[in-house]
Amino acid sequence: MSAGGRGVWAAPGRVNIIGEHTDYNNGYVLPIALPFTVRCAASARADGRVGVRSRQRAGEVAVAVDDLDGARAPGWARYPLGVVREYVKRGYPIPGVDLSLDGDVPVGAGLSSSAAVECSVAVALRDLFDYAVADEELIDIARAAENDYVGAPTGILDQSASVLCTAGHALFLDVATGDRAQIPFDLAAVGLALLVVDTNTPHALVDGEYAARRAQCEAAAAALGAASLREITDAAEVEKLHTATVDGQEGTAPWDDELLRRRARHVVTENARVLAVVDALRTGADPRAIGPVLSASHTSLRDDFAVSCPQLDAAADAATAAGAYGARMVGGGFGGSVIALVEADRAEVVSAAVADRFAAAGFAAPRTFAAVPAAGARRLE
Ligand code: GLA
């Protein structure tokens, strides 16, 4: 066990540069970690119980490790408890633990506050109980907690970013193979800034819509004779999609061909956009050149994947009109945040333009900040 049986760990939220709704299609992603984290102070106990507190929530939850399956814990506590449960399920016993959480990752902004909670707890338990858990398994433990105990059917983008990102870099991850590379991402060095606009829009309906997108992507892959949409690299292939060609599916497909073509088109073209951005950054191209690729991602998410909303569209459009090289929604969609690539000395002007557009439209005021790639999960004390 870790010295003294206690310590403090931190894990960050993330923003994805490009590669949206590609992770659960075995594709590519390119996130950075944000300087906002969730801190988890953890101390071992020997009585078989888990205690969870959060500085941002009222009340304290205490549950027997053996009773986690049926526990009726409040929503916020299910993220840390789900991680404890996942360790136990995988044969890493937890003799008891107190978890005290404190965080500054904006909640509901599409910046992965939930993955930050899960990953801070996952690294805390690994170190506290000296378990030889590789990063890949740690990420999977955090994802499984969210999928199975919280009930959100996410992929592994957020947890991978929270654990694997490093300061000054974007993480290029190939979800199919697990291959990854740290891509230098120093916009300030070339006079640029990456603005994050939190639109202050709740993710209405996101859970059901997210699950529907996953199912539509799986149906599209099946209709194209592929195990996943990652296997389709030629966008022209997508236009050949006909569900009637799937054995036994004729006339019974729950979605029409055109809808599935659109969903597949987004994923296939988005994977190509990630590769184009990584190639530009690796070959030392001017990062301004990735702006139009970011905007193309937004158009694809809005028109083909249908996960945008008026506030996200307004933020991306107002930022571009005010001089951003490119802008796009990030995360699952239906609310949350937009990123915009801007000249550093235009950041204020672009933020003001977005705020003005929101005020004119009667939307809640947005919150804008400049993001610099920060470090992934780590021990603090
Ligand atoms: C959410 C999910 C991720 C990913 C994104 C969309 O953030 O948690 O797994 O699918 O949406 O790219």
mmCIF file with all atom_site columns, N, CA and C and ligand atoms in Angstrom, residues 14 16 19-24 154-158 210 331-332, ligand 1:
data_model
loop_
_atom_site.group_PDB
_atom_site.id
_atom_site.type_symbol
_atom_site.label_atom_id
_atom_site.label_alt_id
_atom_site.label_comp_id
_atom_site.label_asym_id
_atom_site.label_entity_id
_atom_site.label_seq_id
_atom_site.pdbx_PDB_ins_code
_atom_site.Cartn_x
_atom_site.Cartn_y
_atom_site.Cartn_z
_atom_site.occupancy
_atom_site.B_iso_or_equiv
_atom_site.pdbx_formal_charge
_atom_site.auth_seq_id
_atom_site.auth_comp_id
_atom_site.auth_asym_id
_atom_site.auth_atom_id
_atom_site.pdbx_PDB_model_num
ATOM   1  N N  . ARG A 1 14  ? -10.952 17.597 -20.740 1.00 0.00 ? 14  ARG A N  1
ATOM   2  C CA . ARG A 1 14  ? -10.296 17.640 -22.052 1.00 0.00 ? 14  ARG A CA 1
ATOM   3  C C  . ARG A 1 14  ? -11.108 18.455 -23.042 1.00 0.00 ? 14  ARG A C  1
ATOM   4  N N  . ASN A 1 16  ? -11.386 18.239 -27.381 1.00 0.00 ? 16  ASN A N  1
ATOM   5  C CA . ASN A 1 16  ? -10.917 17.461 -28.523 1.00 0.00 ? 16  ASN A CA 1
ATOM   6  C C  . ASN A 1 16  ? -10.650 18.418 -29.691 1.00 0.00 ? 16  ASN A C  1
ATOM   7  N N  . GLY A 1 19  ? -11.899 14.859 -34.358 1.00 0.00 ? 19  GLY A N  1
ATOM   8  C CA . GLY A 1 19  ? -12.140 13.426 -34.188 1.00 0.00 ? 19  GLY A CA 1
ATOM   9  C C  . GLY A 1 19  ? -13.337 13.227 -33.264 1.00 0.00 ? 19  GLY A C  1
ATOM   10 N N  . GLU A 1 20  ? -14.514 13.747 -33.701 1.00 0.00 ? 20  GLU A N  1
ATOM   11 C CA . GLU A 1 20  ? -15.707 13.686 -32.839 1.00 0.00 ? 20  GLU A CA 1
ATOM   12 C C  . GLU A 1 20  ? -16.637 12.570 -33.307 1.00 0.00 ? 20  GLU A C  1
ATOM   13 N N  . HIS A 1 21  ? -17.104 11.799 -32.337 1.00 0.00 ? 21  HIS A N  1
ATOM   14 C CA . HIS A 1 21  ? -17.962 10.633 -32.608 1.00 0.00 ? 21  HIS A CA 1
ATOM   15 C C  . HIS A 1 21  ? -17.233 9.608  -33.473 1.00 0.00 ? 21  HIS A C  1
ATOM   16 N N  . THR A 1 22  ? -15.927 9.600  -33.352 1.00 0.00 ? 22  THR A N  1
ATOM   17 C CA . THR A 1 22  ? -15.124 8.577  -34.030 1.00 0.00 ? 22  THR A CA 1
ATOM   18 C C  . THR A 1 22  ? -14.674 7.494  -33.069 1.00 0.00 ? 22  THR A C  1
ATOM   19 N N  . ASP A 1 23  ? -14.608 7.795  -31.761 1.00 0.00 ? 23  ASP A N  1
ATOM   20 C CA . ASP A 1 23  ? -13.975 6.820  -30.838 1.00 0.00 ? 23  ASP A CA 1
ATOM   21 C C  . ASP A 1 23  ? -14.730 5.496  -30.804 1.00 0.00 ? 23  ASP A C  1
ATOM   22 N N  . TYR A 1 24  ? -16.053 5.540  -30.723 1.00 0.00 ? 24  TYR A N  1
ATOM   23 C CA . TYR A 1 24  ? -16.793 4.265  -30.642 1.00 0.00 ? 24  TYR A CA 1
ATOM   24 C C  . TYR A 1 24  ? -16.960 3.623  -32.015 1.00 0.00 ? 24  TYR A C  1
ATOM   25 N N  . THR A 1 154 ? -20.649 5.830  -23.485 1.00 0.00 ? 154 THR A N  1
ATOM   26 C CA . THR A 1 154 ? -19.575 6.582  -24.150 1.00 0.00 ? 154 THR A CA 1
ATOM   27 C C  . THR A 1 154 ? -18.480 5.662  -24.677 1.00 0.00 ? 154 THR A C  1
ATOM   28 N N  . GLY A 1 155 ? -17.626 6.231  -25.531 1.00 0.00 ? 155 GLY A N  1
ATOM   29 C CA . GLY A 1 155 ? -16.409 5.550  -25.959 1.00 0.00 ? 155 GLY A CA 1
ATOM   30 C C  . GLY A 1 155 ? -15.276 5.871  -24.999 1.00 0.00 ? 155 GLY A C  1
ATOM   31 N N  . ILE A 1 156 ? -14.005 5.810  -25.501 1.00 0.00 ? 156 ILE A N  1
ATOM   32 C CA . ILE A 1 156 ? -12.876 5.998  -24.579 1.00 0.00 ? 156 ILE A CA 1
ATOM   33 C C  . ILE A 1 156 ? -12.101 7.289  -24.817 1.00 0.00 ? 156 ILE A C  1
ATOM   34 N N  . LEU A 1 157 ? -12.656 8.196  -25.617 1.00 0.00 ? 157 LEU A N  1
ATOM   35 C CA . LEU A 1 157 ? -11.958 9.463  -25.866 1.00 0.00 ? 157 LEU A CA 1
ATOM   36 C C  . LEU A 1 157 ? -11.635 10.200 -24.570 1.00 0.00 ? 157 LEU A C  1
ATOM   37 N N  . ASP A 1 158 ? -12.638 10.449 -23.751 1.00 0.00 ? 158 ASP A N  1
ATOM   38 C CA . ASP A 1 158 ? -12.472 11.337 -22.601 1.00 0.00 ? 158 ASP A CA 1
ATOM   39 C C  . ASP A 1 158 ? -11.492 10.761 -21.583 1.00 0.00 ? 158 ASP A C  1
ATOM   40 N N  . TYR A 1 210 ? -27.241 10.115 -28.098 1.00 0.00 ? 210 TYR A N  1
ATOM   41 C CA . TYR A 1 210 ? -25.891 9.555  -28.219 1.00 0.00 ? 210 TYR A CA 1
ATOM   42 C C  . TYR A 1 210 ? -25.973 8.047  -28.505 1.00 0.00 ? 210 TYR A C  1
ATOM   43 N N  . GLY A 1 331 ? -17.150 17.483 -28.300 1.00 0.00 ? 331 GLY A N  1
ATOM   44 C CA . GLY A 1 331 ? -17.841 16.568 -27.392 1.00 0.00 ? 331 GLY A CA 1
ATOM   45 C C  . GLY A 1 331 ? -19.062 15.939 -28.042 1.00 0.00 ? 331 GLY A C  1
ATOM   46 N N  . GLY A 1 332 ? -19.942 15.429 -27.219 1.00 0.00 ? 332 GLY A N  1
ATOM   47 C CA . GLY A 1 332 ? -21.081 14.668 -27.714 1.00 0.00 ? 332 GLY A CA 1
ATOM   48 C C  . GLY A 1 332 ? -22.087 15.486 -28.496 1.00 0.00 ? 332 GLY A C  1
HETATM 49 C C1 . GLA B 2 .   ? -18.623 12.155 -25.519 1.00 0.00 ? 1   GLA B C1 1
HETATM 50 C C2 . GLA B 2 .   ? -18.192 10.726 -25.221 1.00 0.00 ? 1   GLA B C2 1
HETATM 51 C C3 . GLA B 2 .   ? -16.922 10.349 -25.983 1.00 0.00 ? 1   GLA B C3 1
HETATM 52 C C4 . GLA B 2 .   ? -17.043 10.698 -27.467 1.00 0.00 ? 1   GLA B C4 1
HETATM 53 C C5 . GLA B 2 .   ? -17.578 12.109 -27.652 1.00 0.00 ? 1   GLA B C5 1
HETATM 54 C C6 . GLA B 2 .   ? -17.845 12.439 -29.088 1.00 0.00 ? 1   GLA B C6 1
HETATM 55 O O1 . GLA B 2 .   ? -17.671 13.045 -25.014 1.00 0.00 ? 1   GLA B O1 1
HETATM 56 O O2 . GLA B 2 .   ? -17.955 10.581 -23.837 1.00 0.00 ? 1   GLA B O2 1
HETATM 57 O O3 . GLA B 2 .   ? -16.643 8.980  -25.796 1.00 0.00 ? 1   GLA B O3 1
HETATM 58 O O4 . GLA B 2 .   ? -17.821 9.757  -28.144 1.00 0.00 ? 1   GLA B O4 1
HETATM 59 O O5 . GLA B 2 .   ? -18.764 12.335 -26.916 1.00 0.00 ? 1   GLA B O5 1
HETATM 60 O O6 . GLA B 2 .   ? -16.656 12.449 -29.817 1.00 0.00 ? 1   GLA B O6 1
#
